[in-house]
mmCIF file of C-alpha atoms in Angstrom:
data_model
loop_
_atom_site.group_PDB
_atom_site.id
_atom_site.type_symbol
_atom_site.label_atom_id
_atom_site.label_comp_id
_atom_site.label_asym_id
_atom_site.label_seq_id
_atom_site.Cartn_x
_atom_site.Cartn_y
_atom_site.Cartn_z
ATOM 1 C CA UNK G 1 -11.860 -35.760 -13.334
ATOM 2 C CA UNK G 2 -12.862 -32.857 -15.078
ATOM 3 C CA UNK G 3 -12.429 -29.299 -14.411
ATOM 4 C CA UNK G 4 -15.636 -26.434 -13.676
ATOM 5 C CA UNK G 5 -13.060 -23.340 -14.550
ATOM 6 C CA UNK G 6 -11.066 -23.640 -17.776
ATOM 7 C CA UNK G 7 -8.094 -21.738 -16.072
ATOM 8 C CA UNK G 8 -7.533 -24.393 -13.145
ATOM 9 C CA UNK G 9 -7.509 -27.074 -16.516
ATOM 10 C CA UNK G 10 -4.525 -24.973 -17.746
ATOM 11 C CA UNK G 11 -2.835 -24.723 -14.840
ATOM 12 C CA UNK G 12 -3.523 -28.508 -13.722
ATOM 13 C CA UNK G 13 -1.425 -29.302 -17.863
ATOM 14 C CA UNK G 14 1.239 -26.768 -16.618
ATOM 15 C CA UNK G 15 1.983 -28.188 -13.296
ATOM 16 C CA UNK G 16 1.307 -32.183 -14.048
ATOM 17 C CA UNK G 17 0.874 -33.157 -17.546
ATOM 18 C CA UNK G 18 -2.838 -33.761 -16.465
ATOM 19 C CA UNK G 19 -5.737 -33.102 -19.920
ATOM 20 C CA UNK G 20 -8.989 -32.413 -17.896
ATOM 21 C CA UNK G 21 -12.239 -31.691 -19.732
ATOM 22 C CA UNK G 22 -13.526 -28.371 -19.176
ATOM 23 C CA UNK G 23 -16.896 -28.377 -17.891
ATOM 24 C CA UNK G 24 -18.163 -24.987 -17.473
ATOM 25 C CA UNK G 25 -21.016 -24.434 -14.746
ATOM 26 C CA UNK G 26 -24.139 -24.325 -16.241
ATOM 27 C CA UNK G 27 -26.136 -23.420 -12.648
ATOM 28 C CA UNK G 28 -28.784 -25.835 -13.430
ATOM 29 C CA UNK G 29 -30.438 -25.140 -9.718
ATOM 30 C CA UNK G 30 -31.687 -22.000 -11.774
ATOM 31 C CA UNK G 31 -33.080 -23.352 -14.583
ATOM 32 C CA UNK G 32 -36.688 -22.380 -13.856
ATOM 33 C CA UNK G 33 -35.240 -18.729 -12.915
ATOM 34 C CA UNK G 34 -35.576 -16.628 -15.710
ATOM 35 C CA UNK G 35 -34.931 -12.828 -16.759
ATOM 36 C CA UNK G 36 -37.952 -10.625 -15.619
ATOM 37 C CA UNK G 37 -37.013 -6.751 -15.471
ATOM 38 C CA UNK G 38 -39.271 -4.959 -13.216
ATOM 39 C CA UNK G 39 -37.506 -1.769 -13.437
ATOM 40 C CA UNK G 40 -34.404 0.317 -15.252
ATOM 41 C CA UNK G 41 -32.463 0.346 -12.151
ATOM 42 C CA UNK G 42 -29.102 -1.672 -12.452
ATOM 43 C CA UNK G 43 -28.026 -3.753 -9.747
ATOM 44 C CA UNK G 44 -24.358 -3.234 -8.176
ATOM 45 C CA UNK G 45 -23.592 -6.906 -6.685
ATOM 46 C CA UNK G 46 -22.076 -7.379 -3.245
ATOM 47 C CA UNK G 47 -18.640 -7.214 -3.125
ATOM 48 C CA UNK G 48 -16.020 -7.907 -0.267
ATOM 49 C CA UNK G 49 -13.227 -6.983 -2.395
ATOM 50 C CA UNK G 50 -11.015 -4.591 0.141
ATOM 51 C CA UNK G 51 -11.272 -1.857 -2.950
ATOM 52 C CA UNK G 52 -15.040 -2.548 -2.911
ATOM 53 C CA UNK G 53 -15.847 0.169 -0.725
ATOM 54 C CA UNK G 54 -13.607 2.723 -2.580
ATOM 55 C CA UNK G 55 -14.876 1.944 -5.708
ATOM 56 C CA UNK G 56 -18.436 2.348 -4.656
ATOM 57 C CA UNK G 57 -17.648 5.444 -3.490
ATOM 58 C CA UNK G 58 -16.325 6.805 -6.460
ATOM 59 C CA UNK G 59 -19.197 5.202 -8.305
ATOM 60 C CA UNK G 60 -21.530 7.621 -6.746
ATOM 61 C CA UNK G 61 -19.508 10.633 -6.551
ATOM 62 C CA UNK G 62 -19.531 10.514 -10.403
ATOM 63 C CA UNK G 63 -22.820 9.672 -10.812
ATOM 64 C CA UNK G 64 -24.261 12.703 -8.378
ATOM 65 C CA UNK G 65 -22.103 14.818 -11.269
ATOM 66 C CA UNK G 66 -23.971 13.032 -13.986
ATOM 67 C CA UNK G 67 -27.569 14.125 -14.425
ATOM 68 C CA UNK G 68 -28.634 11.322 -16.879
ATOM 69 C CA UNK G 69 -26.742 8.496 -15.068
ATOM 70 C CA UNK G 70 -28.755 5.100 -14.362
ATOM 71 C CA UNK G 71 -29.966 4.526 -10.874
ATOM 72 C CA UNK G 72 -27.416 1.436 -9.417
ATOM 73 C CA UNK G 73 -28.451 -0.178 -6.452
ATOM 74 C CA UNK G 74 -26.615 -1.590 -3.685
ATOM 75 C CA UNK G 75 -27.302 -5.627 -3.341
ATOM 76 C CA UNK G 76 -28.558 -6.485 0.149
ATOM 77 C CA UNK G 77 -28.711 -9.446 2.173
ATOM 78 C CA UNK G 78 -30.450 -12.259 1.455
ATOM 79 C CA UNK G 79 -31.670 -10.920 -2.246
ATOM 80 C CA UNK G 80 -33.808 -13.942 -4.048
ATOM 81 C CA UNK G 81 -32.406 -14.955 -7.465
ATOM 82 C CA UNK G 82 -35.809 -13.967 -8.211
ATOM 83 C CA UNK G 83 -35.044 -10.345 -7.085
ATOM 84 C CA UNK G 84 -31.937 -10.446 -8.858
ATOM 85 C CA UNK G 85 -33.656 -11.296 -12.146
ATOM 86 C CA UNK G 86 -35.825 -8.216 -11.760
ATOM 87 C CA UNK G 87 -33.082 -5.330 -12.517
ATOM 88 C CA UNK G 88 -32.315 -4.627 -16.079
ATOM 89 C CA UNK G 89 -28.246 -5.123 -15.202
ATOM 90 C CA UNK G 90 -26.498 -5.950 -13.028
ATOM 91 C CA UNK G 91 -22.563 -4.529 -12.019
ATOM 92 C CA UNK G 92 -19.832 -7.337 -11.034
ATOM 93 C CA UNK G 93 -16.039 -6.662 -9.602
ATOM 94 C CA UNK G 94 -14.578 -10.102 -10.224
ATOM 95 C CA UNK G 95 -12.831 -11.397 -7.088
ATOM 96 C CA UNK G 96 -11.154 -14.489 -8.513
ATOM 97 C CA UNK G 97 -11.002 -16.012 -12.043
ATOM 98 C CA UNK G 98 -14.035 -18.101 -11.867
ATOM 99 C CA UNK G 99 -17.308 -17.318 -9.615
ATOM 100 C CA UNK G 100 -20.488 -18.760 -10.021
ATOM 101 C CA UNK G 101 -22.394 -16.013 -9.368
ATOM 102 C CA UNK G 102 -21.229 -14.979 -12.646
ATOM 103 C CA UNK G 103 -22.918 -18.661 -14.172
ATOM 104 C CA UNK G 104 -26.109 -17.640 -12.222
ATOM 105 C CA UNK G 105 -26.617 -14.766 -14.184
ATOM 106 C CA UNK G 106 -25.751 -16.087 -17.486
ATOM 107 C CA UNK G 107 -28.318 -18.926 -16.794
ATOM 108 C CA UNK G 108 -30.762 -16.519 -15.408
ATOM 109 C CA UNK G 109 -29.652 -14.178 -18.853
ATOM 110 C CA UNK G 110 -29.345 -11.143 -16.385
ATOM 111 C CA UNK G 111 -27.522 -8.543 -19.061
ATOM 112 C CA UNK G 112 -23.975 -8.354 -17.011
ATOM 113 C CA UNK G 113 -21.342 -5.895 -16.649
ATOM 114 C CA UNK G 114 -18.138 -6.221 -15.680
ATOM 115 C CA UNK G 115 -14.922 -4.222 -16.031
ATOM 116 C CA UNK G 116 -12.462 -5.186 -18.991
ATOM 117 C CA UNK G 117 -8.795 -5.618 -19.648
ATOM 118 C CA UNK G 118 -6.526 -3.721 -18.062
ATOM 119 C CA UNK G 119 -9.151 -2.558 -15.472
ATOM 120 C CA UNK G 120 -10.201 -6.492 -14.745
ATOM 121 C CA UNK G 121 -6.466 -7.165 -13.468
ATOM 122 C CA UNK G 122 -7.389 -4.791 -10.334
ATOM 123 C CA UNK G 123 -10.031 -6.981 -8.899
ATOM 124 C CA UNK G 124 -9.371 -10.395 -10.305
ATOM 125 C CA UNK G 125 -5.782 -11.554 -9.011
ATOM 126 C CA UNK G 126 -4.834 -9.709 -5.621
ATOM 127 C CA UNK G 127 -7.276 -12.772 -3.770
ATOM 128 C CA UNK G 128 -7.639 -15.626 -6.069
ATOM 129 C CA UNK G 129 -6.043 -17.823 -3.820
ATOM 130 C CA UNK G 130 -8.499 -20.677 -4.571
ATOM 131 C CA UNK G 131 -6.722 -20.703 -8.089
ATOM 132 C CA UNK G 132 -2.976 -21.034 -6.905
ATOM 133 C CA UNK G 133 -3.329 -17.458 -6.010
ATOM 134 C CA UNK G 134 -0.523 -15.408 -3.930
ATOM 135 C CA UNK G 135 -3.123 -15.626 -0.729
ATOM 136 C CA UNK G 136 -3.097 -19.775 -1.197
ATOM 137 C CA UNK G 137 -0.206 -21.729 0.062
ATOM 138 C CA UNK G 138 2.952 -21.566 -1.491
ATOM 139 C CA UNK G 139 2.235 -25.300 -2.436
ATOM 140 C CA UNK G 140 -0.715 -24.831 -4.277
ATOM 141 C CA UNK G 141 1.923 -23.446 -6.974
ATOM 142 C CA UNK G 142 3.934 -26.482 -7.188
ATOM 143 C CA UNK G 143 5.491 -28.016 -10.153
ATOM 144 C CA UNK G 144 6.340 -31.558 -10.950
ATOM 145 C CA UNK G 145 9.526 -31.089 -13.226
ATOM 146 C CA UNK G 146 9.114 -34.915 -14.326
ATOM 147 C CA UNK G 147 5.697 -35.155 -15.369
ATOM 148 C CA UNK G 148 5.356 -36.331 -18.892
ATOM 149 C CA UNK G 149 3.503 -33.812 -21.315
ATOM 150 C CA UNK G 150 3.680 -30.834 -19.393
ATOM 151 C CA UNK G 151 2.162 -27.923 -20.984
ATOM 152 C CA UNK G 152 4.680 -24.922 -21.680
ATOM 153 C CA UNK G 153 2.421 -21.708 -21.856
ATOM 154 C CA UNK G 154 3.836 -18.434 -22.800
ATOM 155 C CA UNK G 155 4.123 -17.422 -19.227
ATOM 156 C CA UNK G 156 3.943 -19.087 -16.081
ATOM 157 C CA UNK G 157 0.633 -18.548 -14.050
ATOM 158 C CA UNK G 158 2.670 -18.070 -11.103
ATOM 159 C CA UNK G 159 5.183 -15.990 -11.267
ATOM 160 C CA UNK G 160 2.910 -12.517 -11.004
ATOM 161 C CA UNK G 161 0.719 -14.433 -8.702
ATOM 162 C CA UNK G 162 3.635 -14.620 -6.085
ATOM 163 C CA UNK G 163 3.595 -13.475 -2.154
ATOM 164 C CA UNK G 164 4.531 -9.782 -2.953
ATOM 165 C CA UNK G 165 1.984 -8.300 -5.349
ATOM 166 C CA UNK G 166 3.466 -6.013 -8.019
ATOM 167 C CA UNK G 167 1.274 -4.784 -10.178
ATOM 168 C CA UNK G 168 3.727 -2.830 -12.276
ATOM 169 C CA UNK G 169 5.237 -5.829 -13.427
ATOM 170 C CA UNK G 170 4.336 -8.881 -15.420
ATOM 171 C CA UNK G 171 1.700 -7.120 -17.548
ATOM 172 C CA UNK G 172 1.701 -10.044 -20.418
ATOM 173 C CA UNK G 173 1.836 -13.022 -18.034
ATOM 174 C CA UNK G 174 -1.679 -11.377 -16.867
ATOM 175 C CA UNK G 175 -3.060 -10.200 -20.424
ATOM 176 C CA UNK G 176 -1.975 -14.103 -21.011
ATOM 177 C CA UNK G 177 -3.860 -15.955 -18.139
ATOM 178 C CA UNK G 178 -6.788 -14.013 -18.155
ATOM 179 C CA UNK G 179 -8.190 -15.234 -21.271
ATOM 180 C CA UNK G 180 -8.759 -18.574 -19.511
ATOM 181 C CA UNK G 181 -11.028 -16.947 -16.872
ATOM 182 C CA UNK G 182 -14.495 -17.281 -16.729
ATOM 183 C CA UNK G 183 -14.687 -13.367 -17.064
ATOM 184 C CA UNK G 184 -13.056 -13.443 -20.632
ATOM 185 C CA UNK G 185 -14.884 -16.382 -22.014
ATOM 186 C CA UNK G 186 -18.392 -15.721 -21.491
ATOM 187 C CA UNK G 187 -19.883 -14.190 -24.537
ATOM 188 C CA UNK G 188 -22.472 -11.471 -24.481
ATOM 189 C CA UNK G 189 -20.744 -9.479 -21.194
ATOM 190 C CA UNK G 190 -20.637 -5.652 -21.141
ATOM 191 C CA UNK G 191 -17.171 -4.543 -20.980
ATOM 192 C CA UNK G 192 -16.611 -1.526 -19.328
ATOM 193 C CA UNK G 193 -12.961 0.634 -19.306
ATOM 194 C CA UNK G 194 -13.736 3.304 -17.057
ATOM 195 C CA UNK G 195 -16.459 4.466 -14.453
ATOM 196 C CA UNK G 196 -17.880 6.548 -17.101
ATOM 197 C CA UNK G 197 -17.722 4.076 -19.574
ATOM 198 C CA UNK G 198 -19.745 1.698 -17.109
ATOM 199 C CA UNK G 199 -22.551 4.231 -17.108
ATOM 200 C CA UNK G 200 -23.197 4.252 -20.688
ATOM 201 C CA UNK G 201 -23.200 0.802 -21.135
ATOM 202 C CA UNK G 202 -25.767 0.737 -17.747
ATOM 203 C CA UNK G 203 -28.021 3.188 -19.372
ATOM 204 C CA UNK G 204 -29.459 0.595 -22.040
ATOM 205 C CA UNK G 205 -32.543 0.360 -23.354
ATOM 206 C CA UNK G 206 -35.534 -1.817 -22.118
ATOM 207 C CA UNK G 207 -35.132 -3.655 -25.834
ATOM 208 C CA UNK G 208 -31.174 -3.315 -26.138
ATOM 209 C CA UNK G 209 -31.135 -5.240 -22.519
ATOM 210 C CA UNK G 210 -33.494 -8.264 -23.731
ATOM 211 C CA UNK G 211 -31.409 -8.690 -26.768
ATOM 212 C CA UNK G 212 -28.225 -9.174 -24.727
ATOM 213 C CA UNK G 213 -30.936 -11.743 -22.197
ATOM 214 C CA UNK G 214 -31.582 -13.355 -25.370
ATOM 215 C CA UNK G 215 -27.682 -14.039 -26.536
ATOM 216 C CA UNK G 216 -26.878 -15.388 -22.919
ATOM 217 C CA UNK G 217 -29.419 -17.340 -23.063
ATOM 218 C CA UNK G 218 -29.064 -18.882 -25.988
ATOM 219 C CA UNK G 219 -25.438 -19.940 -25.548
ATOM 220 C CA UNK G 220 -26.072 -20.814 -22.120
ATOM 221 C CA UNK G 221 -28.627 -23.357 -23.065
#
């Protein structure tokens, strides 16, 4: 047994006394894929995050305001990994804590950004039900009192994942838990605060952009 997100090998110690290896997704199915920029444009991936289409929005009401702003491109259907691989960047709203499109680009070394802490908690907890989320059964959350060795984290990684999300509230439990998603650990990620800040970071250089390929690469491999 072994465990492809490090967060569900946390939570598996808190709720049973279980020690799974972590074995991270390498995305091996792409290893002959391979960064190829074609272009400066910056890819936005698809998203069906409900605050997807808002954020989009505002995306390109700032950007029509901001004369030396990158050109980002809606993903379409269908898009080959080898399309992918052809934009300089690419934008990602995490939707749970661990998605392996985000391992296909780090294999592929496609430079990546994605929105940082506190901004991250917006898009990565409301649905990540497949991680004993608040939209998975109430079960998925269960905890065997008796199990011997039971990790005792900090905070739980359920109570601020419960039916009603409030996300005034439990602000450490989610500053805690989110270092153990895949959107934390990966080195070599852009980080961005802000729609603004996202721009700058999108407008890098041809040579600044192969740099960060060559980092992800590197600890990919």
């Amino acid at each position: 047994v072994s465990a492809a997100a490090r967060i569900s090998a946390e939570m598996l110690a808190f709720q049973t006394g279980m020690r799974v290896p972590y074995v991270p997704a390498l995305s091996l199915h792409l290893s002959n894929a391979a960064y190829a920029p074609k272009t400066a444009d910056v890819l936005m991936f698809r998203s069906q995050l409900p605050s997807a289409p808002s954020f989009r929005r505002l995306l390109k009401l700032i950007v029509a305001d901001w004369p030396e702003a990158p050109r980002i491109v809606d993903m379409p259907q269908g898009m080959s990994f080898a399309d992918i691989s052809s934009f300089r960047a690419v934008v990602m709203l995490p939707h749970v804590p661990h998605a392996l499109r985000l391992s296909d680009v780090c294999s592929m070394g496609l430079p990546t950004l994605v929105p940082a802490d506190p901004l991250i908690h917006k898009f990565v907890w409301p649905y990540a039900g497949p991680f004993c989320g608040r939209s998975d059964p109430e079960l998925s959350r269960s905890v065997d009192p008796l199990a011997v060795n039971r990790s005792e984290p900090p905070y739980s990684p359920f109570a601020f994942q419960g039916e009603e999300y409030v996300p005034e509230q439990f602000h450490n439990d989610r500053r805690y838990w989110l270092q153990y998603t895949e959107w934390e650990l990966r080195p070599h990620l852009l980080r961005w605060r802000s729609i603004p800040h996202l721009l700058e970071l999108a407008s890098l250089s041809e040579a600044e952009a192969w740099e960060i390929s060559s980092k992800m690469r590197r600890h990919h491999t």
